[in-house]
Amino acid sequence: LPGTRPPARTRPVNQRDLPPGSRVPHPFPVVCVNTLDRLATALLEERDTVLARWRERVRALPSASHLDLPTLNDHMPVWLAELASALLASLKDPGEVEEAASPAAHGLQRFTDGFDIEDVVAEYNILRDCVHELGERLEVDLRGNSRSILNRAFDDAIADPVQAFAQDQADA
């Protein structure tokens, strides 16, 4: 009808629709969004494979060589699910990585099991390597923001047991 406004856009703005030289503002490149989504999905779908590789490598630590399977796994299966959730949550709020509850509990359990702080940090770094290898195997591009977000989640997970260990030592 004459004099009426055209209907509002019902689809997201696409770069192709803008004049040359214009850019769509976006807090994350689409590549990062797809990468984190794919990695989170892969972590959930391939959790057992990642954990098997992690266990194989962690058993090389003297403090872990004698542990039975449930004790070795401890909170790690839960933390992988928390990691996947944190990666997905970071897509909504790029500045925040969701804190997980299990790393502090895992660290305290490990200290009870006779681990020292270096072994607990090594466990998480071994798991980090396993997650990066999963990404490589699935051709998930872990560079730039995606890698930073993933590494920040691991760094936060490592900080929790370190802090719990320090507090436990201070209380002793």
mmCIF file of C-alpha atoms in Angstrom:
data_model
loop_
_atom_site.group_PDB
_atom_site.id
_atom_site.type_symbol
_atom_site.label_atom_id
_atom_site.label_comp_id
_atom_site.label_asym_id
_atom_site.label_seq_id
_atom_site.Cartn_x
_atom_site.Cartn_y
_atom_site.Cartn_z
ATOM 1 C CA LEU A 1 0.000 0.000 0.000
ATOM 2 C CA PRO A 2 1.232 3.516 -0.728
ATOM 3 C CA GLY A 3 2.574 5.366 2.297
ATOM 4 C CA THR A 4 3.209 2.239 4.378
ATOM 5 C CA ARG A 5 6.626 1.191 5.570
ATOM 6 C CA PRO A 6 8.294 -1.886 4.179
ATOM 7 C CA PRO A 7 8.288 -4.891 6.515
ATOM 8 C CA ALA A 8 11.123 -5.124 9.008
ATOM 9 C CA ARG A 9 14.019 -7.408 8.173
ATOM 10 C CA THR A 10 13.378 -10.887 9.446
ATOM 11 C CA ARG A 11 16.819 -12.280 8.748
ATOM 12 C CA PRO A 12 20.204 -11.288 10.167
ATOM 13 C CA VAL A 13 22.220 -8.641 8.400
ATOM 14 C CA ASN A 14 24.573 -10.245 5.900
ATOM 15 C CA GLN A 15 27.812 -8.648 4.752
ATOM 16 C CA ARG A 16 26.648 -9.011 1.126
ATOM 17 C CA ASP A 17 23.673 -6.729 1.840
ATOM 18 C CA LEU A 18 25.801 -3.786 2.953
ATOM 19 C CA PRO A 19 27.421 -1.137 0.790
ATOM 20 C CA PRO A 20 31.049 -1.839 -0.193
ATOM 21 C CA GLY A 21 33.468 -1.024 2.611
ATOM 22 C CA SER A 22 30.870 -1.499 5.371
ATOM 23 C CA ARG A 23 31.221 -4.215 7.980
ATOM 24 C CA VAL A 24 28.741 -6.063 10.161
ATOM 25 C CA PRO A 25 29.648 -5.427 13.798
ATOM 26 C CA HIS A 26 30.087 -8.736 15.605
ATOM 27 C CA PRO A 27 31.760 -9.476 18.942
ATOM 28 C CA PHE A 28 33.194 -12.729 17.570
ATOM 29 C CA PRO A 29 34.103 -13.732 14.072
ATOM 30 C CA VAL A 30 31.712 -16.373 12.761
ATOM 31 C CA VAL A 31 34.687 -18.727 12.480
ATOM 32 C CA CYS A 32 35.145 -18.551 16.271
ATOM 33 C CA VAL A 33 31.457 -19.269 16.884
ATOM 34 C CA ASN A 34 31.493 -22.301 14.607
ATOM 35 C CA THR A 35 34.788 -23.497 16.063
ATOM 36 C CA LEU A 36 33.692 -23.371 19.690
ATOM 37 C CA ASP A 37 30.335 -24.938 18.871
ATOM 38 C CA ARG A 38 32.014 -27.786 16.962
ATOM 39 C CA LEU A 39 34.591 -28.336 19.696
ATOM 40 C CA ALA A 40 31.952 -28.365 22.455
ATOM 41 C CA THR A 41 29.897 -30.906 20.497
ATOM 42 C CA ALA A 42 32.976 -33.051 19.843
ATOM 43 C CA LEU A 43 33.910 -32.984 23.536
ATOM 44 C CA LEU A 44 30.508 -34.356 24.453
ATOM 45 C CA GLU A 45 30.424 -36.916 21.656
ATOM 46 C CA GLU A 46 34.018 -38.101 22.038
ATOM 47 C CA ARG A 47 34.431 -37.748 25.779
ATOM 48 C CA ASP A 48 35.354 -41.410 26.273
ATOM 49 C CA THR A 49 38.058 -41.271 23.598
ATOM 50 C CA VAL A 50 39.545 -38.079 25.051
ATOM 51 C CA LEU A 51 39.489 -39.548 28.556
ATOM 52 C CA ALA A 52 41.131 -42.792 27.389
ATOM 53 C CA ARG A 53 44.023 -40.865 25.831
ATOM 54 C CA TRP A 54 44.279 -38.670 28.919
ATOM 55 C CA ARG A 55 44.342 -41.705 31.272
ATOM 56 C CA GLU A 56 47.050 -43.375 29.215
ATOM 57 C CA ARG A 57 49.300 -40.322 29.555
ATOM 58 C CA VAL A 58 48.431 -39.474 33.163
ATOM 59 C CA ARG A 59 49.332 -43.020 34.247
ATOM 60 C CA ALA A 60 52.950 -42.043 33.459
ATOM 61 C CA LEU A 61 52.858 -39.679 36.472
ATOM 62 C CA PRO A 62 54.278 -41.532 39.498
ATOM 63 C CA SER A 63 51.418 -40.361 41.714
ATOM 64 C CA ALA A 64 48.789 -41.707 39.270
ATOM 65 C CA SER A 65 50.300 -45.048 38.300
ATOM 66 C CA HIS A 66 48.661 -46.964 41.188
ATOM 67 C CA LEU A 67 45.148 -45.450 40.990
ATOM 68 C CA ASP A 68 42.161 -47.556 39.988
ATOM 69 C CA LEU A 69 39.982 -46.317 37.109
ATOM 70 C CA PRO A 70 37.251 -44.528 39.146
ATOM 71 C CA THR A 71 39.860 -42.773 41.286
ATOM 72 C CA LEU A 72 41.930 -41.812 38.252
ATOM 73 C CA ASN A 73 38.894 -40.421 36.426
ATOM 74 C CA ASP A 74 37.657 -38.618 39.546
ATOM 75 C CA HIS A 75 35.966 -35.382 38.369
ATOM 76 C CA MET A 76 37.441 -35.270 34.850
ATOM 77 C CA PRO A 77 34.392 -36.656 32.984
ATOM 78 C CA VAL A 78 32.237 -34.021 34.698
ATOM 79 C CA TRP A 79 34.776 -31.307 33.958
ATOM 80 C CA LEU A 80 34.784 -32.142 30.245
ATOM 81 C CA ALA A 81 31.010 -31.581 30.219
ATOM 82 C CA GLU A 82 31.523 -28.339 32.153
ATOM 83 C CA LEU A 83 34.171 -27.310 29.614
ATOM 84 C CA ALA A 84 31.778 -27.937 26.712
ATOM 85 C CA SER A 85 29.127 -25.880 28.507
ATOM 86 C CA ALA A 86 31.627 -23.069 29.176
ATOM 87 C CA LEU A 87 32.658 -22.970 25.513
ATOM 88 C CA LEU A 88 29.022 -22.644 24.447
ATOM 89 C CA ALA A 89 28.338 -20.011 27.116
ATOM 90 C CA SER A 90 31.342 -17.980 25.939
ATOM 91 C CA LEU A 91 29.595 -17.551 22.587
ATOM 92 C CA LYS A 92 26.889 -15.532 24.333
ATOM 93 C CA ASP A 93 29.293 -13.496 26.467
ATOM 94 C CA PRO A 94 32.748 -13.352 24.876
ATOM 95 C CA GLY A 95 34.354 -11.698 27.889
ATOM 96 C CA GLU A 96 33.438 -14.437 30.318
ATOM 97 C CA VAL A 97 34.350 -18.082 30.566
ATOM 98 C CA GLU A 98 31.909 -19.964 32.772
ATOM 99 C CA GLU A 99 33.601 -21.182 35.969
ATOM 100 C CA ALA A 100 33.384 -24.910 36.607
ATOM 101 C CA ALA A 101 32.739 -26.399 40.025
ATOM 102 C CA SER A 102 34.650 -29.655 39.679
ATOM 103 C CA PRO A 103 38.325 -28.515 39.405
ATOM 104 C CA ALA A 104 38.596 -27.419 43.045
ATOM 105 C CA ALA A 105 37.002 -30.676 44.233
ATOM 106 C CA HIS A 106 39.275 -32.619 41.879
ATOM 107 C CA GLY A 107 42.337 -30.868 43.244
ATOM 108 C CA LEU A 108 41.397 -31.550 46.853
ATOM 109 C CA GLN A 109 40.769 -35.210 46.047
ATOM 110 C CA ARG A 110 44.121 -35.449 44.278
ATOM 111 C CA PHE A 111 45.953 -34.029 47.285
ATOM 112 C CA THR A 112 44.198 -36.677 49.408
ATOM 113 C CA ASP A 113 45.406 -39.269 46.865
ATOM 114 C CA GLY A 114 49.008 -38.118 47.397
ATOM 115 C CA PHE A 115 49.467 -35.904 44.334
ATOM 116 C CA ASP A 116 51.544 -32.772 44.595
ATOM 117 C CA ILE A 117 50.569 -29.516 42.932
ATOM 118 C CA GLU A 118 52.819 -30.157 39.934
ATOM 119 C CA ASP A 119 51.030 -33.424 39.189
ATOM 120 C CA VAL A 120 47.601 -31.781 39.352
ATOM 121 C CA VAL A 121 48.742 -29.058 36.953
ATOM 122 C CA ALA A 122 50.281 -31.734 34.717
ATOM 123 C CA GLU A 123 46.952 -33.605 34.622
ATOM 124 C CA TYR A 124 45.130 -30.573 33.284
ATOM 125 C CA ASN A 125 47.882 -29.799 30.787
ATOM 126 C CA ILE A 126 47.755 -33.376 29.518
ATOM 127 C CA LEU A 127 43.991 -33.011 29.112
ATOM 128 C CA ARG A 128 44.526 -29.699 27.325
ATOM 129 C CA ASP A 129 46.824 -31.488 24.863
ATOM 130 C CA CYS A 130 44.200 -34.206 24.340
ATOM 131 C CA VAL A 131 41.523 -31.591 23.600
ATOM 132 C CA HIS A 132 43.808 -29.769 21.173
ATOM 133 C CA GLU A 133 44.538 -33.100 19.461
ATOM 134 C CA LEU A 134 40.800 -33.773 19.191
ATOM 135 C CA GLY A 135 40.410 -30.391 17.515
ATOM 136 C CA GLU A 136 43.241 -31.140 15.092
ATOM 137 C CA ARG A 137 41.864 -34.584 14.263
ATOM 138 C CA LEU A 138 38.430 -33.099 13.490
ATOM 139 C CA GLU A 139 39.984 -30.124 11.695
ATOM 140 C CA VAL A 140 38.552 -27.658 14.198
ATOM 141 C CA ASP A 141 40.495 -24.422 13.754
ATOM 142 C CA LEU A 142 41.815 -23.571 17.232
ATOM 143 C CA ARG A 143 43.497 -20.251 16.554
ATOM 144 C CA GLY A 144 42.905 -16.715 17.709
ATOM 145 C CA ASN A 145 39.888 -16.115 19.949
ATOM 146 C CA SER A 146 38.862 -19.767 19.933
ATOM 147 C CA ARG A 147 42.220 -20.895 21.263
ATOM 148 C CA SER A 148 42.273 -18.070 23.822
ATOM 149 C CA ILE A 149 38.857 -18.992 25.169
ATOM 150 C CA LEU A 150 39.735 -22.684 25.393
ATOM 151 C CA ASN A 151 43.049 -21.954 27.101
ATOM 152 C CA ARG A 152 41.408 -19.512 29.530
ATOM 153 C CA ALA A 153 38.981 -22.278 30.574
ATOM 154 C CA PHE A 154 41.928 -24.612 31.224
ATOM 155 C CA ASP A 155 43.896 -21.916 33.046
ATOM 156 C CA ASP A 156 40.902 -21.214 35.303
ATOM 157 C CA ALA A 157 40.500 -24.950 35.932
ATOM 158 C CA ILE A 158 44.158 -25.203 36.931
ATOM 159 C CA ALA A 159 43.958 -22.141 39.182
ATOM 160 C CA ASP A 160 41.156 -23.649 41.307
ATOM 161 C CA PRO A 161 43.078 -26.684 42.589
ATOM 162 C CA VAL A 162 46.219 -24.578 43.024
ATOM 163 C CA GLN A 163 44.246 -22.167 45.188
ATOM 164 C CA ALA A 164 42.605 -25.035 47.100
ATOM 165 C CA PHE A 165 46.027 -26.618 47.666
ATOM 166 C CA ALA A 166 47.502 -23.344 48.907
ATOM 167 C CA GLN A 167 44.559 -22.837 51.258
ATOM 168 C CA ASP A 168 44.835 -26.406 52.535
ATOM 169 C CA GLN A 169 48.576 -25.903 53.178
ATOM 170 C CA ALA A 170 47.924 -22.592 54.949
ATOM 171 C CA ASP A 171 45.294 -24.217 57.186
ATOM 172 C CA ALA A 172 47.604 -27.103 58.129
#
